[in-house]
Tab-separated table of C-alpha atoms in Angstrom:
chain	number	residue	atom	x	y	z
Q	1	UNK	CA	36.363	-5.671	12.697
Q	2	UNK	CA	35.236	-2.097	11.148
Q	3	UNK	CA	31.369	-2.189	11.307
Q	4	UNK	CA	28.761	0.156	9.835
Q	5	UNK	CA	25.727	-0.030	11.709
Q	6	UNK	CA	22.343	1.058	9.557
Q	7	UNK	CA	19.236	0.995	11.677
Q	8	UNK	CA	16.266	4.357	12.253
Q	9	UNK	CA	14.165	3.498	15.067
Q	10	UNK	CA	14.102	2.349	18.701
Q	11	UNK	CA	14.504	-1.293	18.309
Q	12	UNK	CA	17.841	-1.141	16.610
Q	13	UNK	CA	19.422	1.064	19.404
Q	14	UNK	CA	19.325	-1.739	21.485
Q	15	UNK	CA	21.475	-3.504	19.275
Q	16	UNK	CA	23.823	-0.652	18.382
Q	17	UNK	CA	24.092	0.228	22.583
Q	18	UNK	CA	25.284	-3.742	22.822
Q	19	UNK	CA	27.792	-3.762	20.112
Q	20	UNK	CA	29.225	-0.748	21.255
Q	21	UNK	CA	29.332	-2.163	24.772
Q	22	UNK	CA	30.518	-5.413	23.645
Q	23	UNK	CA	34.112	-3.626	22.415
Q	24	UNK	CA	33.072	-3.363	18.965
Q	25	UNK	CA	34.181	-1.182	16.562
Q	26	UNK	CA	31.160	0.569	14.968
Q	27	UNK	CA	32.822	3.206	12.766
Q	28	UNK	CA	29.713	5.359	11.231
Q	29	UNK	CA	25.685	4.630	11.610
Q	30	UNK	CA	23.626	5.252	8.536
Q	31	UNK	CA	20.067	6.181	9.112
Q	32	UNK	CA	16.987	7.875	7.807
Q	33	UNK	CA	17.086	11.767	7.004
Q	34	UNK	CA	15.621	13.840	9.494
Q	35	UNK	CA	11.831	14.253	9.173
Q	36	UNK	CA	9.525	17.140	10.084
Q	37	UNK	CA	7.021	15.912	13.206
Q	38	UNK	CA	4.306	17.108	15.042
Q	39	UNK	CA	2.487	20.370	15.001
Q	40	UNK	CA	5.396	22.138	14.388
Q	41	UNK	CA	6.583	19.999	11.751
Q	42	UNK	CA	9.999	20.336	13.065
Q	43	UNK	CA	12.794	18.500	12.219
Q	44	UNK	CA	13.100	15.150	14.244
Q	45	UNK	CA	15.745	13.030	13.819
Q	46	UNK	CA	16.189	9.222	14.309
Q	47	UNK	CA	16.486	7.235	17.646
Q	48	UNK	CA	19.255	5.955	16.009
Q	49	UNK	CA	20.643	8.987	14.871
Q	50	UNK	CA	20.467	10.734	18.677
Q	51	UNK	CA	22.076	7.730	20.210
Q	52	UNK	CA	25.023	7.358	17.842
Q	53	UNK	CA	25.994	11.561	18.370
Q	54	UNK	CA	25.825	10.484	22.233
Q	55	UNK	CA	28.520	8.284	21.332
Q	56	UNK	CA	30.401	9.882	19.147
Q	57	UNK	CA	30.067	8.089	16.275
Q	58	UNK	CA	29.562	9.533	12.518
Q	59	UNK	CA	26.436	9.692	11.045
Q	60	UNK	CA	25.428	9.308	7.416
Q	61	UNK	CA	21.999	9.822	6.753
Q	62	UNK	CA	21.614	9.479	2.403
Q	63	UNK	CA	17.976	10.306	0.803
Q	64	UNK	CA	18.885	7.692	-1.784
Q	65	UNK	CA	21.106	4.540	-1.432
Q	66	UNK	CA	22.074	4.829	-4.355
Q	67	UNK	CA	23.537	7.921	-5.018
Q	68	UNK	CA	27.231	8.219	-6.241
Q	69	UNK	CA	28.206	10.727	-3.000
Q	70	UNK	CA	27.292	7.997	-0.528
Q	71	UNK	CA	28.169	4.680	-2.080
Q	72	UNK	CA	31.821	6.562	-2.409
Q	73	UNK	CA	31.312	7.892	1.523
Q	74	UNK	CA	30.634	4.275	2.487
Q	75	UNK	CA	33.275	2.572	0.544
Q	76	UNK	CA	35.906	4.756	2.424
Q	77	UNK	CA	35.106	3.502	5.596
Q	78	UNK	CA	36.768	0.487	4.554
Q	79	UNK	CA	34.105	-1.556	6.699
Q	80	UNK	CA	34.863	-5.410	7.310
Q	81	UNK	CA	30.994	-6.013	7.561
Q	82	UNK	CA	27.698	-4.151	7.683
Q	83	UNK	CA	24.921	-4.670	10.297
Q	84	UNK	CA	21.484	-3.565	9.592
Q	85	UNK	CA	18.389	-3.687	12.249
Q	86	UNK	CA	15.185	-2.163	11.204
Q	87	UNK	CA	16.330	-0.047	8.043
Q	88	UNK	CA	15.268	0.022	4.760
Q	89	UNK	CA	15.713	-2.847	1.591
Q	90	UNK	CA	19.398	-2.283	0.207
Q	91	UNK	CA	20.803	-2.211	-3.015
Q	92	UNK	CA	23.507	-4.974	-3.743
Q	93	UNK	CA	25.686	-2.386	-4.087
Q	94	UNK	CA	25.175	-1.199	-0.700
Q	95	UNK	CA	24.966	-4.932	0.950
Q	96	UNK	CA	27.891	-6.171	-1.327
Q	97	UNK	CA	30.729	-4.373	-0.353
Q	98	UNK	CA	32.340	-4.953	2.818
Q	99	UNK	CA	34.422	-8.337	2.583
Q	100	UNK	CA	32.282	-10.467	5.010
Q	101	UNK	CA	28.950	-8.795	3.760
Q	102	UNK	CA	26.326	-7.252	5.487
Q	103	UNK	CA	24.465	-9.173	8.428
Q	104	UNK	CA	20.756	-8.031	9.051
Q	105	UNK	CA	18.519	-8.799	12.495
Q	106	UNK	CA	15.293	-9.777	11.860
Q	107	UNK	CA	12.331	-9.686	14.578
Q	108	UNK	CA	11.108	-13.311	13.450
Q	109	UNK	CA	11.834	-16.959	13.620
Q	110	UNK	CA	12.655	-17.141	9.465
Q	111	UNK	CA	11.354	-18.151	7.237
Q	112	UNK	CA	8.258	-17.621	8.864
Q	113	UNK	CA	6.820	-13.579	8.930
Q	114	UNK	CA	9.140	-12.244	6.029
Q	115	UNK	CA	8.391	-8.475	5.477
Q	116	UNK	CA	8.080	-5.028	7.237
Q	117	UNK	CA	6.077	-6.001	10.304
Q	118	UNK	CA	6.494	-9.186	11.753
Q	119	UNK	CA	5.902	-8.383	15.551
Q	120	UNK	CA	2.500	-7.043	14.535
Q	121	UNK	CA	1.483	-9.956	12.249
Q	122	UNK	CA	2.568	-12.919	14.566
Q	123	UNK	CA	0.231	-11.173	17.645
Q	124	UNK	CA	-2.873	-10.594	15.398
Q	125	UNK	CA	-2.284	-14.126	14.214
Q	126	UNK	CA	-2.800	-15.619	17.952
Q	127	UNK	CA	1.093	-17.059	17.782
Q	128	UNK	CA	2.533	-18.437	21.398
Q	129	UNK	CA	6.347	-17.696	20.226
Q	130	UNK	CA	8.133	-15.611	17.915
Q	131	UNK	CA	11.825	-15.421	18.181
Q	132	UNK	CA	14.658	-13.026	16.303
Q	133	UNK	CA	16.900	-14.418	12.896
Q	134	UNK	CA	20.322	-13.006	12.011
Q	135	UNK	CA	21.002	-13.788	8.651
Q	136	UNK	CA	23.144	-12.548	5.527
Q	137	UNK	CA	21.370	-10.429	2.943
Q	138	UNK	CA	21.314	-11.693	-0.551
Q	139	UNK	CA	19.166	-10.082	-3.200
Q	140	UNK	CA	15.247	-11.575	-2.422
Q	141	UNK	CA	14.621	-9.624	1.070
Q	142	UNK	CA	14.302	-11.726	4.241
Q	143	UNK	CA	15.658	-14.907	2.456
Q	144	UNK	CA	19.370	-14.892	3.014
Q	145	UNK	CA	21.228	-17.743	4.522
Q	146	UNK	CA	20.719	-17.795	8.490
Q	147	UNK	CA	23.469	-17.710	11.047
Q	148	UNK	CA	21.539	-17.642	14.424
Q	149	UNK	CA	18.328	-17.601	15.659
Q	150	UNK	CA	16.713	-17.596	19.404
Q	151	UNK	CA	13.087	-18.007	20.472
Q	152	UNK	CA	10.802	-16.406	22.503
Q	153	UNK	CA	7.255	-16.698	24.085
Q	154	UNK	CA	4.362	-14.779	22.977
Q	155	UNK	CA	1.859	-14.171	26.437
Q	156	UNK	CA	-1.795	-14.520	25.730
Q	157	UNK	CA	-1.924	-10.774	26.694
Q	158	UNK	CA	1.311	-9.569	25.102
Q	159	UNK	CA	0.443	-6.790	22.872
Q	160	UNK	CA	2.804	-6.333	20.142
Q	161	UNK	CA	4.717	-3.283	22.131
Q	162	UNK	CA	5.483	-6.175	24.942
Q	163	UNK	CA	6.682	-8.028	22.171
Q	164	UNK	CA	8.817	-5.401	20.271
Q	165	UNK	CA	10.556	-5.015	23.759
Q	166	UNK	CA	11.634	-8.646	24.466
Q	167	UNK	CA	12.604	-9.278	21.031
Q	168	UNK	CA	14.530	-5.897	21.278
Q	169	UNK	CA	16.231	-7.553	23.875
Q	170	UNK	CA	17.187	-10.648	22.902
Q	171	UNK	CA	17.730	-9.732	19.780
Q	172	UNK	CA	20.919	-7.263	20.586
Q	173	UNK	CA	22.437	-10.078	22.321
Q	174	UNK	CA	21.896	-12.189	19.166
Q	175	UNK	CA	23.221	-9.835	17.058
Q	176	UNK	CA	26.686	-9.496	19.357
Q	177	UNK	CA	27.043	-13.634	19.519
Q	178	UNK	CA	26.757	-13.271	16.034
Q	179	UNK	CA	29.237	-10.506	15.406
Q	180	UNK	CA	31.930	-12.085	16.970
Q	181	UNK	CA	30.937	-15.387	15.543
Q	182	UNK	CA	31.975	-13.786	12.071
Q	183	UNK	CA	35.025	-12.236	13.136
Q	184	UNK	CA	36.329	-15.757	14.605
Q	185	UNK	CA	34.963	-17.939	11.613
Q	186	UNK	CA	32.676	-19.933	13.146
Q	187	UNK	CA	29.506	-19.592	11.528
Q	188	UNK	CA	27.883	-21.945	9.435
Q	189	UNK	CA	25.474	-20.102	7.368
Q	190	UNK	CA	22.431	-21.937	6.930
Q	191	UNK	CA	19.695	-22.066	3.749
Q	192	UNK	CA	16.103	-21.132	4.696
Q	193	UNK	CA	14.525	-24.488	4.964
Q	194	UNK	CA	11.696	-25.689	3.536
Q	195	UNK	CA	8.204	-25.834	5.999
Q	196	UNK	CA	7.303	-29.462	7.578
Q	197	UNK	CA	3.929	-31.075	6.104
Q	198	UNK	CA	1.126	-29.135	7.227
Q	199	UNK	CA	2.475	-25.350	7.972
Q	200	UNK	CA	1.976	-22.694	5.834
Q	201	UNK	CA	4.089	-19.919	4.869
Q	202	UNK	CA	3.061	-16.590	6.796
Q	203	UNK	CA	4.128	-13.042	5.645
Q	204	UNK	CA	4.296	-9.708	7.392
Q	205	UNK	CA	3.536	-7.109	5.039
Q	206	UNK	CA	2.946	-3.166	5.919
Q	207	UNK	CA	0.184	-2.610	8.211
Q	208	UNK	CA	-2.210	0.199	7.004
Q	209	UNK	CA	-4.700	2.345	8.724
Q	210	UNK	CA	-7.553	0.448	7.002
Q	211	UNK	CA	-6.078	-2.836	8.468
Q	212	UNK	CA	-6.946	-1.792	12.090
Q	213	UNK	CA	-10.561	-1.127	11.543
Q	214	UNK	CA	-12.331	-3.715	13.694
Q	215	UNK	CA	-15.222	-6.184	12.070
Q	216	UNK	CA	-16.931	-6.863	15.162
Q	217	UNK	CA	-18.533	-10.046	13.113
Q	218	UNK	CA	-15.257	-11.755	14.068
Q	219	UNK	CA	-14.913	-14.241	16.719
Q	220	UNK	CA	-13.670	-12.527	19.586
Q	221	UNK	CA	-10.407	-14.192	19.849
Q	222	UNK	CA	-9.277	-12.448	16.186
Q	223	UNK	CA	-10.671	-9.336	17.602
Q	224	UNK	CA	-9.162	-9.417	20.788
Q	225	UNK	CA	-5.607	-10.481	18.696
Q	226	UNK	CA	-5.946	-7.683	16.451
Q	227	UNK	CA	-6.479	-5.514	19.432
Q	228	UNK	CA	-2.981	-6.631	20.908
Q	229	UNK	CA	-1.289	-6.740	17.756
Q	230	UNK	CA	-1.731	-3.089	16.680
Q	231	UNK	CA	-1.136	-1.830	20.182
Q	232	UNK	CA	0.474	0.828	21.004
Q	233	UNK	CA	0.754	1.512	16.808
Q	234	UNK	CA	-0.676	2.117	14.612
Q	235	UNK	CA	-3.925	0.854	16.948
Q	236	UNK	CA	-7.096	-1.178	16.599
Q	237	UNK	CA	-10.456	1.539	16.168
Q	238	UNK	CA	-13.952	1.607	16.002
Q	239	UNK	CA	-16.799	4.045	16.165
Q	240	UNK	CA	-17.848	5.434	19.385
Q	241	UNK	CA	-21.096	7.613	18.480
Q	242	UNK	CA	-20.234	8.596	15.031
Q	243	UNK	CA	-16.369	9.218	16.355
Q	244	UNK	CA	-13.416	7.182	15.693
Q	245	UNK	CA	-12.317	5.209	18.864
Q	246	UNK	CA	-8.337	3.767	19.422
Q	247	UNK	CA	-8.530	0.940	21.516
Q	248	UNK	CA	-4.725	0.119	23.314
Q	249	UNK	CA	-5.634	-2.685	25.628
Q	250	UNK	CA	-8.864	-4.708	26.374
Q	251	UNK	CA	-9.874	-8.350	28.141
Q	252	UNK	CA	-11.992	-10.629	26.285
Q	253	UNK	CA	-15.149	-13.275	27.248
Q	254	UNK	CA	-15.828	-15.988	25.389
Q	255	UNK	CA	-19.735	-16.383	26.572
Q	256	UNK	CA	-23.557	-16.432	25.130
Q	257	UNK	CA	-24.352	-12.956	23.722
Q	258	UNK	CA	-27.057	-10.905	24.898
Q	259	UNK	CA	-26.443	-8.127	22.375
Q	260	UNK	CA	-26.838	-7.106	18.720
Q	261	UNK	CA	-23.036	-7.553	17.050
Q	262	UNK	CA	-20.969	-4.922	17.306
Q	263	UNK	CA	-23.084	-2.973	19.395
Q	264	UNK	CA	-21.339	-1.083	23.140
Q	265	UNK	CA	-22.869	-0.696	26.469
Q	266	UNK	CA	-21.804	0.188	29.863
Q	267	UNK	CA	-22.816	1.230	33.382
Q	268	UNK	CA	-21.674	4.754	32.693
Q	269	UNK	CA	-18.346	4.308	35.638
Q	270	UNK	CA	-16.600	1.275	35.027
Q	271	UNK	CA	-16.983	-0.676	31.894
Q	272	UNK	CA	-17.239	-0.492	28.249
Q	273	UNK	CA	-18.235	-3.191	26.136
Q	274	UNK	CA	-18.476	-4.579	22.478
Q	275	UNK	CA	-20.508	-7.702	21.387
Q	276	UNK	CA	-19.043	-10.416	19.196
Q	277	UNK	CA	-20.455	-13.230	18.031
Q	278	UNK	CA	-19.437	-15.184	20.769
Q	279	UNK	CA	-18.463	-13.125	23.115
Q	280	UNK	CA	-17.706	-9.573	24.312
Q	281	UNK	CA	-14.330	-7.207	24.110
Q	282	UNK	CA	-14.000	-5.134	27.399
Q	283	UNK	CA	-12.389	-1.501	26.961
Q	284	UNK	CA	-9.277	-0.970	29.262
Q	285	UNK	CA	-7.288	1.454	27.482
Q	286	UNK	CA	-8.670	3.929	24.565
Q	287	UNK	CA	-8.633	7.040	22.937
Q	288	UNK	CA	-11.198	9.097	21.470
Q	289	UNK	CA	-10.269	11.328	18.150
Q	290	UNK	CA	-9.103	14.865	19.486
Q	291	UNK	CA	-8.396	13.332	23.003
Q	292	UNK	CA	-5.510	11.864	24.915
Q	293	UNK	CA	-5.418	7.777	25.809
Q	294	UNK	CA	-6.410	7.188	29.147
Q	295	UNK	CA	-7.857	4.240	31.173
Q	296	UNK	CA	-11.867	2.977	30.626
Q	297	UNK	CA	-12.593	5.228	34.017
Q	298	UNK	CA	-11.221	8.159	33.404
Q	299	UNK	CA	-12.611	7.881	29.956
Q	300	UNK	CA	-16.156	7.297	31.408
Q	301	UNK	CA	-16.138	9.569	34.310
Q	302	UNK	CA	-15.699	12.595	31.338
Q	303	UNK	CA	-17.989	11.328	28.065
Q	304	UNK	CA	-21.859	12.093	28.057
Q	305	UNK	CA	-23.850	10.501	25.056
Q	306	UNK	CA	-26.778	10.802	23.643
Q	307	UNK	CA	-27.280	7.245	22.994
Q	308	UNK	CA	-29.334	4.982	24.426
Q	309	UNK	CA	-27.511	1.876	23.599
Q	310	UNK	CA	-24.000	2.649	25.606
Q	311	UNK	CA	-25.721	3.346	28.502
Q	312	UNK	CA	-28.295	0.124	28.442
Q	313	UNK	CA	-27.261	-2.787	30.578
């Protein structure tokens, strides 16, 4: 089969690497225009976009799906079927055309976590497994008739980078059983099903900075999950002495507390921590606004404060 692959960042070139290595025959990649970055506000193009000129493969990178130069561009590929990993929502114009349709990887168990952040959502929400979906697009996003899916375990202190990479994993594999499932005919695409008695419908819409601003009135468990589940991006943060404070990884207690909520103390070389209302969140990994991340110690051995509440026992 001729496939167009459309994907942007990291966790689809997993899947584009394993088509390609599976003998597939991935005939142009369309990705996200090149975006200015950093200090420099240079021009940065897409993991996607560096991997498929290491291969050789054309690149089409439209500002808008729907203009007439591209839709004509992509028609002339003559593609059997479209992939997409971690793009954008597509017009049915786009999704429509090849002859078998267009196949999209998603980084949930459907119909559970529909929307643009799924790995995030099912780690804040405490979930023990998540799993990836390959499915065919239709026109209501995420809710197109499933093909495959395969599960996989969330660790109580998977953060939701651990679980980007296993489902970037095990999706890609997916994704090629899939493939070649279409091309012999033996699929059996399935309708989204309706919930058993008792669950409830979860979505996984765009995270926003205001989202990862901690409420240390929370039990610590939804702390400690948010924590994980916005680690390493966009991050968990709090105040640290009138300065904004990334947390990346902590450990939680679940104990009596001895301290106001929300207030910090710590023996000024080893530990850092943050009262909830039933227990406390222990810094491991942080950064302070204007610094780099680094470990609790390092961080310690190099802040002074003024305040007699982080350095009270």
């Amino acid at each position: 089969m001729r496939i167009i692959f459309m994907g942007t960042p990291e966790f689809a070139v997993a899947s584009l690497d394993a088509l390609l290595e599976a003998g597939e025959d991935v005939v142009a990649v369309v990705t996200a225009p090149d975006k200015p970055a950093g200090r420099g506000q240079k021009l940065q193009q897409s993991a996607v976009k560096t991997y498929a000129i290491s291969r050789g493969i054309p690149v089409l990178q439209p500002m808008k799906l729907r203009d007439p130069q591209f839709l004509s561009n992509l028609k002339s590929l003559g593609a059997d079927l479209q992939v997409v990993v971690a793009f954008r929502m597509l017009p049915e114009v786009v999704w429509n055309m090849p002859p078998l349709g267009t196949v999209n990887l998603h980084a949930s168990l459907l119909p559970q976590y529909r929307g643009a952040a799924p790995i995030n959502h099912a780690v804040i929400n405490g979930e023990t497994e998540s799993g990836v979906t390959t499915f065919l697009l239709q026109h209501e996003i995420d809710t197109g008739n499933i093909l495959f899916t395969e599960k996989v375990a969330i660790g109580p202190d998977d953060t939701a980078g651990d679980l980007h990479d296993k489902l970037m994993a095990v999706g890609a594999g997916l994704l090629v059983r899939t493939v070649k499932a279409l091309a012999a005919g033996k699929t059996n695409p399935t309708p989204q099903g309706r919930l058993a008695p008792g669950d409830v419908l979860k979505h996984a819409p765009k995270i926003f900075k205001e989202d990862g601003k901690i409420d240390w009135n929370r039990p610590v468990d939804d702390v400690y999950n948010l924590i994980r589940g916005l680690s390493p991006y966009p991050t968990a943060y709090t105040e640290l002495d009138g300065q904004v404070l990334k947390i990346f990884r902590a450990t939680k207690e679940k104990t009596a507390v001895n301290h106001p909520v929300g207030t910090y103390f710590t023996d000024g070389t080893s530990f850092l921590k943050f009262a909830c209302p039933d227990g406390y969140i222990t810094i491991q990994e942080l950064q302070l606004a204007g610094k780099k991340r680094m470990d609790i110690q390092a961080f310690l051995r190099g802040y002074r404060s003024d305040s007699v509440t982080i350095f009270s026992q």
